[in-house]
PDB file of C-alpha atoms and ligand atoms in Angstrom:
ATOM      1  CA  MET A   1      -0.080  -0.033  -0.013  1.00 50.00           C
ATOM      2  CA  THR A   2       1.582   3.346  -0.989  1.00 56.00           C
ATOM      3  CA  GLU A   3       0.371   6.631   0.071  1.00 64.00           C
ATOM      4  CA  LEU A   4      -0.088   9.485  -2.469  1.00 92.00           C
ATOM      5  CA  SER A   5      -2.911  11.882  -1.317  1.00 95.00           C
ATOM      6  CA  PHE A   6      -5.291   8.934  -0.588  1.00 97.00           C
ATOM      7  CA  LEU A   7      -4.452   5.612   1.167  1.00 97.00           C
ATOM      8  CA  HIS A   8      -4.650   3.133  -1.829  1.00 97.00           C
ATOM      9  CA  ARG A   9      -3.732   0.038  -3.412  1.00 98.00           C
ATOM     10  CA  TYR A  10      -2.174  -0.245  -6.798  1.00 98.00           C
ATOM     11  CA  GLU A  11      -1.543  -3.165  -9.193  1.00 98.00           C
ATOM     12  CA  PRO A  12       0.348  -2.635 -12.313  1.00 98.00           C
ATOM     13  CA  ALA A  13      -0.804  -3.522 -15.796  1.00 98.00           C
ATOM     14  CA  THR A  14       0.083  -6.997 -17.172  1.00 98.00           C
ATOM     15  CA  ASP A  15      -1.345  -6.050 -20.514  1.00 96.00           C
ATOM     16  CA  GLN A  16      -0.165  -2.501 -21.440  1.00 93.00           C
ATOM     17  CA  GLY A  17      -2.907  -2.366 -24.188  1.00 94.00           C
ATOM     18  CA  LEU A  18      -5.873  -2.237 -21.610  1.00 96.00           C
ATOM     19  CA  PRO A  19      -6.963   0.927 -19.753  1.00 97.00           C
ATOM     20  CA  PRO A  20      -6.416   1.311 -15.989  1.00 98.00           C
ATOM     21  CA  LEU A  21      -9.254   0.975 -13.700  1.00 98.00           C
ATOM     22  CA  LEU A  22     -10.286   3.313 -10.868  1.00 99.00           C
ATOM     23  CA  LEU A  23     -11.939   1.236  -8.308  1.00 99.00           C
ATOM     24  CA  LEU A  24     -14.345   3.033  -5.920  1.00 99.00           C
ATOM     25  CA  HIS A  25     -15.868   1.196  -3.007  1.00 98.00           C
ATOM     26  CA  GLY A  26     -19.168   1.305  -1.230  1.00 98.00           C
ATOM     27  CA  THR A  27     -20.012   2.909   2.166  1.00 98.00           C
ATOM     28  CA  GLY A  28     -18.089   0.673   4.781  1.00 98.00           C
ATOM     29  CA  GLY A  29     -15.520  -0.684   2.275  1.00 98.00           C
ATOM     30  CA  ASN A  30     -12.249  -0.174   1.399  1.00 98.00           C
ATOM     31  CA  GLU A  31      -9.297  -0.313  -1.220  1.00 98.00           C
ATOM     32  CA  ASN A  32      -9.475  -4.083  -1.166  1.00 98.00           C
ATOM     33  CA  ASP A  33     -12.992  -4.479  -1.886  1.00 98.00           C
ATOM     34  CA  LEU A  34     -13.369  -4.193  -5.716  1.00 98.00           C
ATOM     35  CA  ILE A  35      -9.661  -5.639  -6.601  1.00 98.00           C
ATOM     36  CA  ASN A  36     -11.265  -9.090  -7.369  1.00 98.00           C
ATOM     37  CA  LEU A  37     -13.933  -7.548  -9.455  1.00 98.00           C
ATOM     38  CA  GLY A  38     -11.535  -5.259 -11.245  1.00 98.00           C
ATOM     39  CA  ARG A  39      -9.271  -8.483 -12.096  1.00 98.00           C
ATOM     40  CA  LYS A  40     -12.218 -10.432 -13.477  1.00 98.00           C
ATOM     41  CA  VAL A  41     -13.807  -7.652 -15.629  1.00 98.00           C
ATOM     42  CA  SER A  42     -10.591  -6.388 -17.318  1.00 98.00           C
ATOM     43  CA  PRO A  43      -7.887  -9.019 -16.636  1.00 97.00           C
ATOM     44  CA  GLY A  44      -4.442  -7.306 -17.198  1.00 98.00           C
ATOM     45  CA  SER A  45      -5.544  -3.823 -16.431  1.00 98.00           C
ATOM     46  CA  ALA A  46      -3.647  -1.605 -13.967  1.00 98.00           C
ATOM     47  CA  LEU A  47      -5.730  -1.183 -10.752  1.00 98.00           C
ATOM     48  CA  LEU A  48      -6.042   1.944  -8.707  1.00 98.00           C
ATOM     49  CA  SER A  49      -8.189   1.597  -5.772  1.00 98.00           C
ATOM     50  CA  PRO A  50      -8.353   4.362  -3.182  1.00 98.00           C
ATOM     51  CA  ARG A  51     -10.213   4.481   0.325  1.00 98.00           C
ATOM     52  CA  GLY A  52     -12.691   7.174   0.892  1.00 98.00           C
ATOM     53  CA  LYS A  53     -11.487   9.751   3.399  1.00 98.00           C
ATOM     54  CA  ILE A  54     -14.844  10.337   5.215  1.00 97.00           C
ATOM     55  CA  LEU A  55     -15.559   8.211   8.112  1.00 97.00           C
ATOM     56  CA  GLU A  56     -19.420   7.644   8.900  1.00 97.00           C
ATOM     57  CA  ASN A  57     -19.522   5.821  12.103  1.00 96.00           C
ATOM     58  CA  GLY A  58     -16.166   4.339  11.179  1.00 97.00           C
ATOM     59  CA  MET A  59     -17.322   3.370   7.788  1.00 98.00           C
ATOM     60  CA  PRO A  60     -15.292   5.039   5.146  1.00 98.00           C
ATOM     61  CA  ARG A  61     -16.900   6.769   2.257  1.00 98.00           C
ATOM     62  CA  PHE A  62     -16.062   9.216  -0.506  1.00 98.00           C
ATOM     63  CA  PHE A  63     -18.108  12.070   0.729  1.00 98.00           C
ATOM     64  CA  ARG A  64     -20.498  13.201   3.469  1.00 98.00           C
ATOM     65  CA  ARG A  65     -24.275  12.583   3.433  1.00 97.00           C
ATOM     66  CA  LEU A  66     -26.738  14.186   5.591  1.00 96.00           C
ATOM     67  CA  ALA A  67     -29.052  10.911   5.380  1.00 94.00           C
ATOM     68  CA  GLU A  68     -29.375   7.775   3.313  1.00 90.00           C
ATOM     69  CA  GLY A  69     -29.590   9.172  -0.378  1.00 89.00           C
ATOM     70  CA  VAL A  70     -29.307  12.884   0.874  1.00 95.00           C
ATOM     71  CA  PHE A  71     -25.916  14.380   0.250  1.00 97.00           C
ATOM     72  CA  ASP A  72     -23.777  17.174   1.530  1.00 98.00           C
ATOM     73  CA  GLU A  73     -23.413  18.675  -1.934  1.00 98.00           C
ATOM     74  CA  GLU A  74     -20.709  20.965  -0.870  1.00 98.00           C
ATOM     75  CA  ASP A  75     -18.688  18.071   0.317  1.00 98.00           C
ATOM     76  CA  VAL A  76     -19.424  16.108  -2.851  1.00 98.00           C
ATOM     77  CA  ARG A  77     -17.882  18.904  -4.924  1.00 98.00           C
ATOM     78  CA  PHE A  78     -15.014  19.189  -2.601  1.00 98.00           C
ATOM     79  CA  ARG A  79     -14.237  15.373  -2.694  1.00 98.00           C
ATOM     80  CA  ALA A  80     -14.786  14.945  -6.352  1.00 98.00           C
ATOM     81  CA  ASN A  81     -12.092  17.404  -6.890  1.00 98.00           C
ATOM     82  CA  GLU A  82      -9.940  16.040  -4.340  1.00 98.00           C
ATOM     83  CA  LEU A  83     -10.221  12.362  -5.968  1.00 98.00           C
ATOM     84  CA  ALA A  84      -9.527  13.968  -9.469  1.00 98.00           C
ATOM     85  CA  ASP A  85      -6.395  15.628  -8.079  1.00 98.00           C
ATOM     86  CA  PHE A  86      -5.479  12.192  -6.715  1.00 98.00           C
ATOM     87  CA  VAL A  87      -5.957  10.451  -9.961  1.00 98.00           C
ATOM     88  CA  ALA A  88      -3.687  12.921 -11.768  1.00 98.00           C
ATOM     89  CA  GLU A  89      -0.969  12.332  -9.150  1.00 98.00           C
ATOM     90  CA  ALA A  90      -1.252   8.509  -9.543  1.00 98.00           C
ATOM     91  CA  ARG A  91      -1.156   8.763 -13.378  1.00 98.00           C
ATOM     92  CA  GLU A  92       2.035  10.776 -13.065  1.00 97.00           C
ATOM     93  CA  ALA A  93       3.570   8.502 -10.546  1.00 97.00           C
ATOM     94  CA  TYR A  94       2.456   5.246 -12.182  1.00 98.00           C
ATOM     95  CA  GLY A  95       2.628   6.301 -15.859  1.00 97.00           C
ATOM     96  CA  LEU A  96      -1.067   5.794 -16.391  1.00 98.00           C
ATOM     97  CA  GLU A  97      -3.749   6.799 -19.073  1.00 98.00           C
ATOM     98  CA  ALA A  98      -6.846   8.221 -17.827  1.00 98.00           C
ATOM     99  CA  PRO A  99      -8.663   5.362 -15.866  1.00 98.00           C
ATOM    100  CA  ILE A 100     -12.087   3.767 -16.392  1.00 98.00           C
ATOM    101  CA  GLY A 101     -13.974   4.192 -13.088  1.00 98.00           C
ATOM    102  CA  LEU A 102     -15.796   1.220 -11.730  1.00 99.00           C
ATOM    103  CA  GLY A 103     -17.651   2.197  -8.543  1.00 99.00           C
ATOM    104  CA  PHE A 104     -20.349   0.695  -6.556  1.00 98.00           C
ATOM    105  CA  SER A 105     -22.863   2.551  -4.600  1.00 98.00           C
ATOM    106  CA  ASN A 106     -21.150   5.487  -2.813  1.00 98.00           C
ATOM    107  CA  GLY A 107     -18.106   4.872  -5.130  1.00 98.00           C
ATOM    108  CA  ALA A 108     -20.460   5.126  -8.190  1.00 98.00           C
ATOM    109  CA  ASN A 109     -21.833   8.214  -6.875  1.00 98.00           C
ATOM    110  CA  ILE A 110     -18.506  10.087  -6.617  1.00 98.00           C
ATOM    111  CA  ALA A 111     -17.477   8.581  -9.924  1.00 99.00           C
ATOM    112  CA  ALA A 112     -20.579  10.213 -11.497  1.00 98.00           C
ATOM    113  CA  ALA A 113     -19.712  13.593  -9.717  1.00 98.00           C
ATOM    114  CA  MET A 114     -16.195  13.442 -11.209  1.00 98.00           C
ATOM    115  CA  LEU A 115     -17.549  12.994 -14.711  1.00 98.00           C
ATOM    116  CA  MET A 116     -19.890  16.171 -14.091  1.00 98.00           C
ATOM    117  CA  LEU A 117     -17.087  18.238 -12.218  1.00 98.00           C
ATOM    118  CA  ARG A 118     -13.680  16.914 -13.739  1.00 98.00           C
ATOM    119  CA  PRO A 119     -14.472  14.963 -16.713  1.00 98.00           C
ATOM    120  CA  GLU A 120     -11.018  14.833 -17.845  1.00 98.00           C
ATOM    121  CA  ALA A 121     -10.235  12.518 -14.788  1.00 98.00           C
ATOM    122  CA  LEU A 122     -12.075   9.381 -16.148  1.00 98.00           C
ATOM    123  CA  ALA A 123     -11.935   7.901 -19.698  1.00 98.00           C
ATOM    124  CA  GLY A 124     -15.387   6.322 -18.998  1.00 98.00           C
ATOM    125  CA  ALA A 125     -17.212   4.751 -16.036  1.00 98.00           C
ATOM    126  CA  ALA A 126     -19.118   1.749 -15.037  1.00 99.00           C
ATOM    127  CA  LEU A 127     -21.677   2.773 -12.260  1.00 99.00           C
ATOM    128  CA  LEU A 128     -23.048   0.121 -10.126  1.00 99.00           C
ATOM    129  CA  ARG A 129     -26.340   1.438  -8.180  1.00 98.00           C
ATOM    130  CA  ALA A 130     -25.446   5.094  -8.821  1.00 98.00           C
ATOM    131  CA  MET A 131     -27.732   8.051  -8.051  1.00 98.00           C
ATOM    132  CA  VAL A 132     -27.634  11.735  -9.002  1.00 98.00           C
ATOM    133  CA  PRO A 133     -24.734  13.072  -6.816  1.00 98.00           C
ATOM    134  CA  LEU A 134     -25.252  16.800  -7.416  1.00 98.00           C
ATOM    135  CA  SER A 135     -28.730  18.474  -8.093  1.00 95.00           C
ATOM    136  CA  ASP A 136     -27.254  21.308 -10.145  1.00 91.00           C
ATOM    137  CA  ALA A 137     -24.182  20.349 -11.926  1.00 85.00           C
ATOM    138  CA  PRO A 138     -22.231  22.244 -14.608  1.00 86.00           C
ATOM    139  CA  LYS A 139     -22.910  21.137 -17.990  1.00 85.00           C
ATOM    140  CA  THR A 140     -19.761  19.184 -19.129  1.00 95.00           C
ATOM    141  CA  ASP A 141     -18.602  17.509 -22.374  1.00 97.00           C
ATOM    142  CA  LEU A 142     -18.527  14.023 -22.001  1.00 98.00           C
ATOM    143  CA  THR A 143     -18.282  13.166 -25.701  1.00 97.00           C
ATOM    144  CA  GLY A 144     -16.507   9.875 -26.507  1.00 95.00           C
ATOM    145  CA  LYS A 145     -17.011   8.472 -22.849  1.00 98.00           C
ATOM    146  CA  ARG A 146     -18.500   5.386 -22.517  1.00 98.00           C
ATOM    147  CA  VAL A 147     -20.803   4.817 -19.340  1.00 98.00           C
ATOM    148  CA  LEU A 148     -22.271   1.655 -18.130  1.00 98.00           C
ATOM    149  CA  MET A 149     -25.295   2.153 -15.496  1.00 99.00           C
ATOM    150  CA  VAL A 150     -26.573  -0.811 -13.670  1.00 99.00           C
ATOM    151  CA  SER A 151     -29.574   0.025 -11.517  1.00 98.00           C
ATOM    152  CA  GLY A 152     -31.718  -2.243  -9.244  1.00 98.00           C
ATOM    153  CA  GLN A 153     -35.388  -1.938  -9.817  1.00 98.00           C
ATOM    154  CA  MET A 154     -36.180  -2.778  -6.154  1.00 97.00           C
ATOM    155  CA  ASP A 155     -33.332  -0.638  -4.629  1.00 98.00           C
ATOM    156  CA  PRO A 156     -34.600   0.644  -1.384  1.00 97.00           C
ATOM    157  CA  ILE A 157     -31.972   3.469  -1.677  1.00 96.00           C
ATOM    158  CA  ILE A 158     -32.277   4.608  -5.034  1.00 97.00           C
ATOM    159  CA  PRO A 159     -35.537   5.270  -6.780  1.00 97.00           C
ATOM    160  CA  MET A 160     -35.471   4.307 -10.495  1.00 97.00           C
ATOM    161  CA  GLU A 161     -36.721   7.875 -11.363  1.00 98.00           C
ATOM    162  CA  ASN A 162     -33.479   9.074  -9.738  1.00 98.00           C
ATOM    163  CA  SER A 163     -31.100   6.607 -11.734  1.00 98.00           C
ATOM    164  CA  ALA A 164     -33.045   7.535 -14.876  1.00 98.00           C
ATOM    165  CA  ARG A 165     -32.356  11.184 -14.263  1.00 97.00           C
ATOM    166  CA  LEU A 166     -28.504  10.705 -13.706  1.00 98.00           C
ATOM    167  CA  ALA A 167     -28.614   8.515 -17.158  1.00 98.00           C
ATOM    168  CA  ALA A 168     -30.375  11.494 -18.718  1.00 97.00           C
ATOM    169  CA  VAL A 169     -27.930  14.090 -17.428  1.00 97.00           C
ATOM    170  CA  LEU A 170     -24.912  11.976 -18.919  1.00 98.00           C
ATOM    171  CA  VAL A 171     -26.605  11.428 -22.150  1.00 97.00           C
ATOM    172  CA  SER A 172     -27.410  15.180 -22.603  1.00 97.00           C
ATOM    173  CA  SER A 173     -23.665  15.799 -21.835  1.00 97.00           C
ATOM    174  CA  GLY A 174     -22.803  13.666 -24.800  1.00 98.00           C
ATOM    175  CA  ALA A 175     -21.828  10.238 -23.172  1.00 98.00           C
ATOM    176  CA  ASP A 176     -22.285   7.051 -24.670  1.00 98.00           C
ATOM    177  CA  VAL A 177     -24.607   5.614 -21.990  1.00 98.00           C
ATOM    178  CA  GLN A 178     -25.888   2.168 -21.450  1.00 98.00           C
ATOM    179  CA  HIS A 179     -28.258   1.943 -18.624  1.00 98.00           C
ATOM    180  CA  GLU A 180     -29.516  -1.386 -17.579  1.00 98.00           C
ATOM    181  CA  THR A 181     -31.922  -2.116 -14.883  1.00 98.00           C
ATOM    182  CA  LEU A 182     -32.306  -5.390 -13.107  1.00 98.00           C
ATOM    183  CA  PRO A 183     -34.846  -7.098 -11.051  1.00 98.00           C
ATOM    184  CA  THR A 184     -32.882  -6.642  -8.098  1.00 97.00           C
ATOM    185  CA  GLY A 185     -32.106  -4.461  -5.048  1.00 98.00           C
ATOM    186  CA  HIS A 186     -28.915  -2.612  -3.989  1.00 98.00           C
ATOM    187  CA  GLY A 187     -26.672  -5.536  -3.643  1.00 98.00           C
ATOM    188  CA  LEU A 188     -24.865  -6.784  -6.597  1.00 98.00           C
ATOM    189  CA  SER A 189     -25.733  -9.996  -8.636  1.00 97.00           C
ATOM    190  CA  GLN A 190     -24.445 -12.234 -11.075  1.00 97.00           C
ATOM    191  CA  THR A 191     -26.065 -10.249 -13.893  1.00 98.00           C
ATOM    192  CA  ASP A 192     -24.090  -7.102 -12.766  1.00 98.00           C
ATOM    193  CA  LEU A 193     -20.898  -9.098 -13.572  1.00 98.00           C
ATOM    194  CA  GLN A 194     -22.093 -10.470 -16.771  1.00 98.00           C
ATOM    195  CA  LEU A 195     -23.140  -6.958 -17.881  1.00 98.00           C
ATOM    196  CA  LEU A 196     -19.679  -5.725 -16.702  1.00 98.00           C
ATOM    197  CA  LEU A 197     -17.940  -8.584 -18.820  1.00 98.00           C
ATOM    198  CA  LYS A 198     -19.820  -7.664 -21.997  1.00 98.00           C
ATOM    199  CA  TRP A 199     -19.275  -3.912 -21.587  1.00 98.00           C
ATOM    200  CA  PHE A 200     -15.499  -4.060 -20.852  1.00 98.00           C
ATOM    201  CA  ALA A 201     -15.045  -6.700 -23.741  1.00 96.00           C
ATOM    202  CA  GLU A 202     -16.708  -4.196 -25.985  1.00 94.00           C
ATOM    203  CA  SER A 203     -14.347  -1.368 -25.122  1.00 83.00           C
ATOM    204  CA  GLY A 204     -11.491  -3.087 -26.842  1.00 62.00           C
ATOM    205  CA  LYS A 205     -13.229  -2.868 -30.116  1.00 46.00           C
TER     206      LYS A 205
HETATM  207  C1  MLT B 301     -24.415   7.253  -0.884  1.00 63.14           C
HETATM  208  O1  MLT B 301     -24.431   7.624   0.144  1.00 63.14           O
HETATM  209  O2  MLT B 301     -23.700   7.527  -1.609  1.00 63.14           O
HETATM  210  C2  MLT B 301     -25.621   6.342  -1.275  1.00 63.14           C
HETATM  211  O3  MLT B 301     -26.768   6.647  -0.224  1.00 63.14           O
HETATM  212  C3  MLT B 301     -25.342   4.900  -1.419  1.00 63.14           C
HETATM  213  C4  MLT B 301     -24.579   4.502  -0.165  1.00 63.14           C
HETATM  214  O4  MLT B 301     -23.553   4.517  -0.023  1.00 63.14           O
HETATM  215  O5  MLT B 301     -25.343   3.794   0.760  1.00 63.14           O
END
């Protein structure tokens, strides 16, 4: 574990032709959580996996919230910029291209905020159980960036209207969005993995 501005885990690429992944865990997770998922969905990619700096009752997160699904948007802005700065630092330190974000829940939400505020930080993103992170985000240009969103129809935290709104914001910014809604809740399922495998395989084309 190396420290730049975030405590993080880094695994170098074994296939230089593949984009690096920025792995972003959910509430209560850490830098180890998504390593196996990253290895599975894009074998050979470099993996950069920071730990969120906010602690909510001891549980790491990437930004503060006022209640479940209710965000401290000033903190969202601050933390998205801070994380984008870390990505720039890590790219320099490890010699990386812009990574593809792979985030779950709170990690997906900070990735969505980075797309809105610092689009240069990510080459694209796979957002698992994401919701709108900022009620009024500046209009950014996401042309050429692929985004996969996978939402759960029975997600108790994220109403379907909310994830649809996030997809619409990303589409209106020019991103190439694939939004899938599964008959499941907030937790991940085998179908999430299948969708990720297919989406990552297609990015090589
Ligand atoms: C968030 O706080 O980002 C969302 O409520 C999802 C979660 O982390 O539980």
